[in-house]
Amino acid sequence: MSNLSMDQAVEVALELLGTDGGVAVGEVNAVRNLRWANSSLTTNGDTIDNTLSLAAFVPVNDGVASGIVSGQVRNREDIKGLVAAARASARAAGASQDAMDLVAGAQHSNFAAPATQAVDDGLGDIAQQLSEVFSDTSSQYFGYAEYSHDTTYVATSAGTRLRYEQPTARFELCAKSPDRTKSAWSGQSAKTLGDIVVAPHSSRVRAGIAHQANRIDVEPGQHTVTLSPSAFADLMIYLLWTASAREANEGRSVFSNPLGGTRIGERLTQRELTVATDPTLRGLETSDAVINLGASSMSSSFDTGLPITRSEILSSGVLNALASSRYAAHEANLPFTPITDNIEVSDAHGSGSLDDLAARMSDGLLITCLWYIREVDPQSLLLTGLTRDGVYVVRNGEIVGCANNFRFNESPVGMLSRITDAGTAIDCLPREWADWFSRSRVCPVTVDGFNLSTRSDAI
Amino acid sequence: MPANPNELANSLADAALEVAAEGAATIAHVRIATHDNRIVSVRDGNVENVGTDSTTGFSVRVVSQGAWGFAATHELTPAGARDAARRALAMAAVSAAVSTDVVSLADEPAYGTASWTMPVVIDPMAVSDDEVIELLMAWNEKVSKSSAVHHVDAHAAMGRDATFFADLNGNRLSQQRFRTSAQLTASHIGEGGFDDMRTCAPPAGRGFEYLQGHGWDWDTELAQIPDLLDQKVKSPSVEAGTWDLVIDPTNLWLTIHESIGHATELDRALGYEANYAGTSFATLDKLGNFKYGSPIMNVTGDRIAEHGLSTVAWDDEGVAAQQWNLITDGILTGYQVDRNIASHVGLDRSNGCAFADSALHVPIQRMPNVSLQPGTEDLSTQDLISGVDRGIYIVGDKSWSIDMQRFNFQFTGQRFFEIKNGEIVGQLKDVVYQSKTPDFWGSMVAIGGPSTYLLGGALNCGKGQPGQVAPVSHGCPSAVFRDINVLNGRKEASA
């Protein structure tokens, strides 16, 4: 930003939007990362960026129209250009279905504070710790470390002034045997790289490689499995993303009631399982207000500034709520349910660690990671994907070896009723969705009849 | 920012390259890129979103002390450029302390100051929102008239990339390319549940003229959508088991992308993506001897195909666009490489597969246009269907998934036509096909001719950490595959 700070830029944008109003969101972002493969650092990056995004509201014959634009701004002229483009798009769009009055949201006292430019200096420490890991030549190591710091300024013509800082760190370590017949992974999300110690991760992946010394061929089929918190998180995040009130109410979702309306109130599992998003989740905090530009079934520009509180999609095993914008909630005659950027999945009777759960399973498969998860059938929310980086065979409560990988075909909704045991929820990094969703606190679970459809020869 | 070499771009490049050279960088690349995108979406006759975004970034990548260093900024000033160069050198210093691989790049001639623009008729970013909205609303109205259609979702996405590349060898390369895509999905909700039917038009390296009917017959396809949906809803659920498949290019492009495109990325085969996207079964020792598929299988990589989403004049390391063989008569004969990977394995030259999705991301080896060549005999799709006693003709892509070594894959589609005794007898639903890459391509028994060839593709190919997306095209004819495992998607959910 050459001439304007980002808090000034959003104020200028609102001024130029005039009495018609709108929403301005400014983001200042700094990212540093390291990547490694074959026990050597490879690529890296040190990036700074800013973006100003606008929703311009324009009165039209039959309501209020909205147009969206996003770009980098270096001076007042840049902002003028963005405002003009957004207003032109709004006029072309015509009245927005989801138009509602903006609320006068909170006004943060530090709104005008400068964006945090300096990034955590833990990257060098991570590199040093990795040099020790790489000295082990019995395996080859691969992975990624990233620290990002986002400062977000939100201003609306209704008076909302919000400023959020979101530091996010992420670390992943994968070990492979030199002949590439064994592979194990460990990952962690945190607020800073300083919160991450590499040694426990290297111990974990080395233990995984050791378990894989004994290879046991296991045929595809319906198996009793214990899913790690990371694996279960990947499935529950997909469930969360599809828990839309509008689609359910329209009859085109796994959460639709065949007799009309939604399945809210239906018990999906006999377990006291809760799936929630909560901006105040300790250690996994997120913004506590709606920040959105654009319209979808779950969000609307016109909701920006509204508070977000804890929402339980599944509450003690019962479908309790479905995510919505205000307009979608109104359409479906359901409570407004905004969701935020974290997930908590817990079982009221869950106890113990992943290892404890595997031991209680007695006989079955312990699945550490899922990968390449895609939707096959929205009606049942059938998902497919692969197991990855360790499927361990458990006999009499002990890990006795490692199985081949599998392709699964399973519904995260259908499988809820087959959960037979659960552990304690812990912070975990979802293997599949970590690029978009890293704040997860999820319990491990044991599931009967998990559909491991076909064999995968991949390692 | 800058469609062509201009004073600002050159001054920023000069400032950064000077700092890099003073910092003893042996290699320094500067990139400036502006990416403009537009999205318009319509839902049940109402405009839902109209928006544009534009980002411009400046980046410096150096090799110093034998290691990569990369830094980027939105600051387009000489001071910002110099700062980025210093930060890139600092990153290289961090990396050099723990790197055992010394970076070297395969040679490439310098091209001096040059520019290239993808030929299009109408710059998709230059048309008004009104024109795009009017088009989508007309599509919506056309399809929604049918009683079988209960909801209609349509969207159009367009983009324009303007990039500038400079290095210590005197290159000042500017290029501009475009992409345009649109989809419409009609949904039916009934007592038996819900289902949908989507258009099959692929994204293309074309301008707005694409949505007006140049390169795709939108009118005909949109007119067919309601009946196709109605038939699908009423069709029987597929019987799981072994079927012969005739796969249309609108579906086969995605299978090529996943099972050949990613599998022949040499960086994957060497382990550079092992933590994230995975590796490849097509390891370097298999080059020249591995039977990838049947003898009628010939696959090329290129960055030159007309309307290709990966088509450029130079890649993001200044390598001129080329075409080369990946699979010849069913045998693995080539890979996709960038300059570092090419040097690493002793190749004389890169085939130009370095790409970054913005100046804010480091270039990595990304997929070129990867295409299955048509047969020499110009067999039509109907000719292929005529040769199948019991099979399914699959049209359009939908769900896809493949394992981390590109062996086990599973795909669905938009339309599944049952074939009995060489004739299409109606639609099936819930079809899921699953196979293992060498088995699948080994089962290809017939291939369509040039008249069946279509350039499919995607805008959202993902790879790398931090994650990057890339647009890429895949040309292919229709083809016949014998004895493929077909699952019933509905029954899999209740297995």
PDB file of C-alpha atoms in Angstrom, chain B residues 192-392:
ATOM      1  CA  GLY B 192     -37.440 -41.151  -5.493  1.00  0.00           C
ATOM      2  CA  GLY B 193     -35.020 -38.420  -4.551  1.00  0.00           C
ATOM      3  CA  PHE B 194     -33.200 -35.925  -6.702  1.00  0.00           C
ATOM      4  CA  ASP B 195     -30.911 -35.981  -9.694  1.00  0.00           C
ATOM      5  CA  ASP B 196     -29.292 -33.531 -12.056  1.00  0.00           C
ATOM      6  CA  MET B 197     -27.893 -33.118 -15.569  1.00  0.00           C
ATOM      7  CA  ARG B 198     -25.119 -30.718 -16.543  1.00  0.00           C
ATOM      8  CA  THR B 199     -23.802 -29.350 -19.802  1.00  0.00           C
ATOM      9  CA  CYS B 200     -20.561 -30.921 -20.988  1.00  0.00           C
ATOM     10  CA  ALA B 201     -18.865 -27.936 -22.625  1.00  0.00           C
ATOM     11  CA  PRO B 202     -15.248 -27.801 -21.455  1.00  0.00           C
ATOM     12  CA  PRO B 203     -13.419 -24.624 -20.471  1.00  0.00           C
ATOM     13  CA  ALA B 204     -11.313 -23.366 -23.352  1.00  0.00           C
ATOM     14  CA  GLY B 205      -8.527 -20.998 -24.243  1.00  0.00           C
ATOM     15  CA  ARG B 206     -10.977 -18.843 -26.126  1.00  0.00           C
ATOM     16  CA  GLY B 207     -12.696 -15.485 -25.793  1.00  0.00           C
ATOM     17  CA  PHE B 208     -16.320 -14.611 -25.152  1.00  0.00           C
ATOM     18  CA  GLU B 209     -17.139 -15.828 -28.662  1.00  0.00           C
ATOM     19  CA  TYR B 210     -17.020 -19.343 -27.162  1.00  0.00           C
ATOM     20  CA  LEU B 211     -20.252 -18.704 -25.257  1.00  0.00           C
ATOM     21  CA  GLN B 212     -21.818 -17.362 -28.434  1.00  0.00           C
ATOM     22  CA  GLY B 213     -21.353 -20.701 -30.173  1.00  0.00           C
ATOM     23  CA  HIS B 214     -17.848 -20.649 -31.627  1.00  0.00           C
ATOM     24  CA  GLY B 215     -16.343 -23.977 -30.606  1.00  0.00           C
ATOM     25  CA  TRP B 216     -19.427 -25.431 -28.888  1.00  0.00           C
ATOM     26  CA  ASP B 217     -23.022 -25.901 -29.962  1.00  0.00           C
ATOM     27  CA  TRP B 218     -24.694 -24.511 -26.851  1.00  0.00           C
ATOM     28  CA  ASP B 219     -28.137 -24.250 -28.405  1.00  0.00           C
ATOM     29  CA  THR B 220     -28.308 -27.935 -29.255  1.00  0.00           C
ATOM     30  CA  GLU B 221     -26.953 -29.115 -25.917  1.00  0.00           C
ATOM     31  CA  LEU B 222     -29.192 -26.827 -23.868  1.00  0.00           C
ATOM     32  CA  ALA B 223     -32.218 -27.992 -25.835  1.00  0.00           C
ATOM     33  CA  GLN B 224     -31.366 -31.601 -24.967  1.00  0.00           C
ATOM     34  CA  ILE B 225     -30.777 -31.107 -21.233  1.00  0.00           C
ATOM     35  CA  PRO B 226     -34.424 -31.374 -20.007  1.00  0.00           C
ATOM     36  CA  ASP B 227     -35.120 -34.600 -21.910  1.00  0.00           C
ATOM     37  CA  LEU B 228     -31.799 -36.099 -20.900  1.00  0.00           C
ATOM     38  CA  LEU B 229     -32.594 -35.307 -17.270  1.00  0.00           C
ATOM     39  CA  ASP B 230     -36.091 -36.718 -17.546  1.00  0.00           C
ATOM     40  CA  GLN B 231     -34.767 -39.938 -19.082  1.00  0.00           C
ATOM     41  CA  LYS B 232     -32.072 -40.230 -16.426  1.00  0.00           C
ATOM     42  CA  VAL B 233     -34.572 -39.872 -13.589  1.00  0.00           C
ATOM     43  CA  LYS B 234     -36.702 -42.655 -15.082  1.00  0.00           C
ATOM     44  CA  SER B 235     -33.800 -44.914 -15.990  1.00  0.00           C
ATOM     45  CA  PRO B 236     -32.903 -48.141 -14.182  1.00  0.00           C
ATOM     46  CA  SER B 237     -30.022 -48.296 -11.738  1.00  0.00           C
ATOM     47  CA  VAL B 238     -26.959 -49.994 -13.209  1.00  0.00           C
ATOM     48  CA  GLU B 239     -26.149 -53.577 -12.372  1.00  0.00           C
ATOM     49  CA  ALA B 240     -22.712 -53.649 -10.769  1.00  0.00           C
ATOM     50  CA  GLY B 241     -20.165 -55.848 -12.482  1.00  0.00           C
ATOM     51  CA  THR B 242     -17.964 -55.932 -15.552  1.00  0.00           C
ATOM     52  CA  TRP B 243     -18.981 -53.837 -18.547  1.00  0.00           C
ATOM     53  CA  ASP B 244     -17.466 -52.672 -21.798  1.00  0.00           C
ATOM     54  CA  LEU B 245     -17.286 -48.878 -21.832  1.00  0.00           C
ATOM     55  CA  VAL B 246     -17.402 -46.475 -24.751  1.00  0.00           C
ATOM     56  CA  ILE B 247     -16.114 -43.273 -23.242  1.00  0.00           C
ATOM     57  CA  ASP B 248     -16.841 -39.941 -24.838  1.00  0.00           C
ATOM     58  CA  PRO B 249     -14.106 -37.254 -24.910  1.00  0.00           C
ATOM     59  CA  THR B 250     -16.257 -35.166 -22.549  1.00  0.00           C
ATOM     60  CA  ASN B 251     -15.551 -37.802 -19.908  1.00  0.00           C
ATOM     61  CA  LEU B 252     -12.254 -39.342 -21.012  1.00  0.00           C
ATOM     62  CA  TRP B 253     -10.311 -36.072 -20.759  1.00  0.00           C
ATOM     63  CA  LEU B 254     -10.561 -36.246 -16.970  1.00  0.00           C
ATOM     64  CA  THR B 255      -9.393 -39.856 -16.809  1.00  0.00           C
ATOM     65  CA  ILE B 256      -6.422 -38.827 -18.964  1.00  0.00           C
ATOM     66  CA  HIS B 257      -5.735 -35.897 -16.664  1.00  0.00           C
ATOM     67  CA  GLU B 258      -5.642 -38.015 -13.534  1.00  0.00           C
ATOM     68  CA  SER B 259      -4.137 -41.283 -14.756  1.00  0.00           C
ATOM     69  CA  ILE B 260      -1.681 -39.982 -17.390  1.00  0.00           C
ATOM     70  CA  GLY B 261      -1.280 -36.238 -16.878  1.00  0.00           C
ATOM     71  CA  HIS B 262      -0.287 -36.374 -13.222  1.00  0.00           C
ATOM     72  CA  ALA B 263       1.405 -39.761 -13.515  1.00  0.00           C
ATOM     73  CA  THR B 264       3.915 -38.470 -16.089  1.00  0.00           C
ATOM     74  CA  GLU B 265       5.006 -35.470 -14.014  1.00  0.00           C
ATOM     75  CA  LEU B 266       8.644 -36.302 -13.364  1.00  0.00           C
ATOM     76  CA  ASP B 267       8.796 -34.204 -10.205  1.00  0.00           C
ATOM     77  CA  ARG B 268       6.112 -36.474  -8.764  1.00  0.00           C
ATOM     78  CA  ALA B 269       7.911 -39.614  -9.888  1.00  0.00           C
ATOM     79  CA  LEU B 270      11.077 -38.329  -8.186  1.00  0.00           C
ATOM     80  CA  GLY B 271       9.278 -37.597  -4.904  1.00  0.00           C
ATOM     81  CA  TYR B 272       8.999 -33.810  -4.912  1.00  0.00           C
ATOM     82  CA  GLU B 273       5.226 -33.985  -4.292  1.00  0.00           C
ATOM     83  CA  ALA B 274       5.345 -36.989  -1.981  1.00  0.00           C
ATOM     84  CA  ASN B 275       4.042 -35.197   1.103  1.00  0.00           C
ATOM     85  CA  TYR B 276       1.076 -33.686  -0.682  1.00  0.00           C
ATOM     86  CA  ALA B 277      -0.231 -34.690  -4.109  1.00  0.00           C
ATOM     87  CA  GLY B 278       1.719 -37.927  -4.028  1.00  0.00           C
ATOM     88  CA  THR B 279       4.176 -39.730  -6.259  1.00  0.00           C
ATOM     89  CA  SER B 280       3.734 -41.802  -9.436  1.00  0.00           C
ATOM     90  CA  PHE B 281       3.905 -45.449 -10.358  1.00  0.00           C
ATOM     91  CA  ALA B 282       5.566 -44.317 -13.632  1.00  0.00           C
ATOM     92  CA  THR B 283       9.053 -44.105 -12.158  1.00  0.00           C
ATOM     93  CA  LEU B 284      12.104 -43.138 -14.193  1.00  0.00           C
ATOM     94  CA  ASP B 285      13.344 -46.727 -14.521  1.00  0.00           C
ATOM     95  CA  LYS B 286      10.192 -47.469 -16.564  1.00  0.00           C
ATOM     96  CA  LEU B 287      11.016 -44.925 -19.271  1.00  0.00           C
ATOM     97  CA  GLY B 288      11.172 -46.643 -22.636  1.00  0.00           C
ATOM     98  CA  ASN B 289      10.078 -50.051 -21.418  1.00  0.00           C
ATOM     99  CA  PHE B 290       6.873 -49.807 -19.370  1.00  0.00           C
ATOM    100  CA  LYS B 291       3.680 -50.958 -21.048  1.00  0.00           C
ATOM    101  CA  TYR B 292       1.335 -48.160 -20.049  1.00  0.00           C
ATOM    102  CA  GLY B 293      -1.523 -49.265 -22.264  1.00  0.00           C
ATOM    103  CA  SER B 294      -2.553 -50.969 -25.456  1.00  0.00           C
ATOM    104  CA  PRO B 295      -0.539 -50.456 -28.669  1.00  0.00           C
ATOM    105  CA  ILE B 296      -3.145 -48.024 -30.034  1.00  0.00           C
ATOM    106  CA  MET B 297      -2.350 -45.596 -27.225  1.00  0.00           C
ATOM    107  CA  ASN B 298      -0.310 -42.516 -28.196  1.00  0.00           C
ATOM    108  CA  VAL B 299      -0.192 -39.565 -25.836  1.00  0.00           C
ATOM    109  CA  THR B 300       1.557 -36.240 -26.274  1.00  0.00           C
ATOM    110  CA  GLY B 301       2.351 -33.316 -24.041  1.00  0.00           C
ATOM    111  CA  ASP B 302       2.285 -29.832 -25.504  1.00  0.00           C
ATOM    112  CA  ARG B 303       2.032 -26.159 -24.748  1.00  0.00           C
ATOM    113  CA  ILE B 304       1.037 -25.202 -28.249  1.00  0.00           C
ATOM    114  CA  ALA B 305      -2.457 -26.628 -28.883  1.00  0.00           C
ATOM    115  CA  GLU B 306      -4.901 -24.152 -30.369  1.00  0.00           C
ATOM    116  CA  HIS B 307      -7.368 -23.065 -27.640  1.00  0.00           C
ATOM    117  CA  GLY B 308      -5.364 -25.042 -25.071  1.00  0.00           C
ATOM    118  CA  LEU B 309      -5.639 -23.852 -21.480  1.00  0.00           C
ATOM    119  CA  SER B 310      -1.955 -24.620 -20.915  1.00  0.00           C
ATOM    120  CA  THR B 311      -0.878 -23.066 -24.194  1.00  0.00           C
ATOM    121  CA  VAL B 312       1.783 -20.341 -23.947  1.00  0.00           C
ATOM    122  CA  ALA B 313       4.747 -19.094 -25.918  1.00  0.00           C
ATOM    123  CA  TRP B 314       7.234 -19.510 -23.045  1.00  0.00           C
ATOM    124  CA  ASP B 315       6.879 -21.141 -19.655  1.00  0.00           C
ATOM    125  CA  ASP B 316       7.641 -19.414 -16.347  1.00  0.00           C
ATOM    126  CA  GLU B 317      11.343 -20.192 -16.709  1.00  0.00           C
ATOM    127  CA  GLY B 318      11.643 -18.721 -20.205  1.00  0.00           C
ATOM    128  CA  VAL B 319      11.476 -22.056 -22.048  1.00  0.00           C
ATOM    129  CA  ALA B 320       9.842 -21.931 -25.474  1.00  0.00           C
ATOM    130  CA  ALA B 321       6.640 -23.942 -25.953  1.00  0.00           C
ATOM    131  CA  GLN B 322       7.005 -27.416 -27.457  1.00  0.00           C
ATOM    132  CA  GLN B 323       5.219 -30.693 -28.189  1.00  0.00           C
ATOM    133  CA  TRP B 324       6.629 -34.118 -27.284  1.00  0.00           C
ATOM    134  CA  ASN B 325       5.676 -37.753 -26.774  1.00  0.00           C
ATOM    135  CA  LEU B 326       4.684 -39.154 -23.407  1.00  0.00           C
ATOM    136  CA  ILE B 327       3.368 -42.556 -24.493  1.00  0.00           C
ATOM    137  CA  THR B 328       4.169 -44.112 -27.864  1.00  0.00           C
ATOM    138  CA  ASP B 329       2.382 -47.238 -29.081  1.00  0.00           C
ATOM    139  CA  GLY B 330       1.452 -47.949 -25.479  1.00  0.00           C
ATOM    140  CA  ILE B 331       4.990 -47.562 -24.060  1.00  0.00           C
ATOM    141  CA  LEU B 332       6.030 -44.811 -21.616  1.00  0.00           C
ATOM    142  CA  THR B 333       8.397 -42.597 -23.632  1.00  0.00           C
ATOM    143  CA  GLY B 334       8.452 -39.203 -21.944  1.00  0.00           C
ATOM    144  CA  TYR B 335       7.784 -36.990 -18.962  1.00  0.00           C
ATOM    145  CA  GLN B 336       6.878 -33.433 -18.127  1.00  0.00           C
ATOM    146  CA  VAL B 337       9.827 -31.492 -16.727  1.00  0.00           C
ATOM    147  CA  ASP B 338      10.994 -28.048 -15.744  1.00  0.00           C
ATOM    148  CA  ARG B 339      14.589 -26.839 -16.068  1.00  0.00           C
ATOM    149  CA  ASN B 340      15.773 -28.044 -12.668  1.00  0.00           C
ATOM    150  CA  ILE B 341      14.251 -31.506 -13.043  1.00  0.00           C
ATOM    151  CA  ALA B 342      15.597 -31.740 -16.611  1.00  0.00           C
ATOM    152  CA  SER B 343      19.102 -30.956 -15.393  1.00  0.00           C
ATOM    153  CA  HIS B 344      18.704 -33.316 -12.432  1.00  0.00           C
ATOM    154  CA  VAL B 345      18.063 -36.314 -14.696  1.00  0.00           C
ATOM    155  CA  GLY B 346      20.543 -35.303 -17.394  1.00  0.00           C
ATOM    156  CA  LEU B 347      18.192 -34.014 -20.086  1.00  0.00           C
ATOM    157  CA  ASP B 348      19.611 -31.419 -22.463  1.00  0.00           C
ATOM    158  CA  ARG B 349      16.564 -29.227 -22.311  1.00  0.00           C
ATOM    159  CA  SER B 350      13.332 -28.680 -20.395  1.00  0.00           C
ATOM    160  CA  ASN B 351      10.086 -29.241 -22.268  1.00  0.00           C
ATOM    161  CA  GLY B 352       8.664 -26.071 -20.733  1.00  0.00           C
ATOM    162  CA  CYS B 353       6.394 -27.199 -17.907  1.00  0.00           C
ATOM    163  CA  ALA B 354       7.261 -24.595 -15.253  1.00  0.00           C
ATOM    164  CA  PHE B 355       4.204 -22.647 -14.149  1.00  0.00           C
ATOM    165  CA  ALA B 356       3.000 -20.559 -11.232  1.00  0.00           C
ATOM    166  CA  ASP B 357      -0.632 -19.536 -10.826  1.00  0.00           C
ATOM    167  CA  SER B 358       0.384 -16.016  -9.827  1.00  0.00           C
ATOM    168  CA  ALA B 359       3.480 -13.959  -9.288  1.00  0.00           C
ATOM    169  CA  LEU B 360       2.937 -14.547  -5.577  1.00  0.00           C
ATOM    170  CA  HIS B 361       3.673 -18.263  -5.967  1.00  0.00           C
ATOM    171  CA  VAL B 362       6.884 -20.033  -6.950  1.00  0.00           C
ATOM    172  CA  PRO B 363       6.899 -21.801 -10.339  1.00  0.00           C
ATOM    173  CA  ILE B 364       6.765 -25.572 -10.066  1.00  0.00           C
ATOM    174  CA  GLN B 365       6.462 -28.285 -12.667  1.00  0.00           C
ATOM    175  CA  ARG B 366       2.851 -28.192 -13.873  1.00  0.00           C
ATOM    176  CA  MET B 367       0.904 -30.082 -16.428  1.00  0.00           C
ATOM    177  CA  PRO B 368       0.956 -29.065 -20.098  1.00  0.00           C
ATOM    178  CA  ASN B 369      -1.893 -29.987 -22.426  1.00  0.00           C
ATOM    179  CA  VAL B 370      -1.760 -33.816 -22.323  1.00  0.00           C
ATOM    180  CA  SER B 371      -3.698 -35.443 -25.130  1.00  0.00           C
ATOM    181  CA  LEU B 372      -4.554 -38.913 -26.417  1.00  0.00           C
ATOM    182  CA  GLN B 373      -4.116 -38.955 -30.159  1.00  0.00           C
ATOM    183  CA  PRO B 374      -6.941 -40.225 -32.382  1.00  0.00           C
ATOM    184  CA  GLY B 375      -6.687 -43.358 -34.448  1.00  0.00           C
ATOM    185  CA  THR B 376      -5.554 -43.270 -38.040  1.00  0.00           C
ATOM    186  CA  GLU B 377      -8.870 -44.703 -39.220  1.00  0.00           C
ATOM    187  CA  ASP B 378     -11.625 -42.109 -38.778  1.00  0.00           C
ATOM    188  CA  LEU B 379     -14.013 -44.257 -36.759  1.00  0.00           C
ATOM    189  CA  SER B 380     -16.999 -42.337 -35.392  1.00  0.00           C
ATOM    190  CA  THR B 381     -18.394 -42.769 -31.897  1.00  0.00           C
ATOM    191  CA  GLN B 382     -21.317 -44.601 -33.462  1.00  0.00           C
ATOM    192  CA  ASP B 383     -18.862 -46.955 -35.151  1.00  0.00           C
ATOM    193  CA  LEU B 384     -17.362 -47.711 -31.740  1.00  0.00           C
ATOM    194  CA  ILE B 385     -20.763 -48.265 -30.143  1.00  0.00           C
ATOM    195  CA  SER B 386     -21.694 -50.621 -32.964  1.00  0.00           C
ATOM    196  CA  GLY B 387     -18.843 -52.914 -31.979  1.00  0.00           C
ATOM    197  CA  VAL B 388     -20.025 -53.390 -28.372  1.00  0.00           C
ATOM    198  CA  ASP B 389     -22.470 -56.155 -27.410  1.00  0.00           C
ATOM    199  CA  ARG B 390     -23.074 -55.147 -23.793  1.00  0.00           C
ATOM    200  CA  GLY B 391     -21.745 -51.870 -22.607  1.00  0.00           C
ATOM    201  CA  ILE B 392     -22.223 -48.313 -21.435  1.00  0.00           C
TER     202      ILE B 392
END
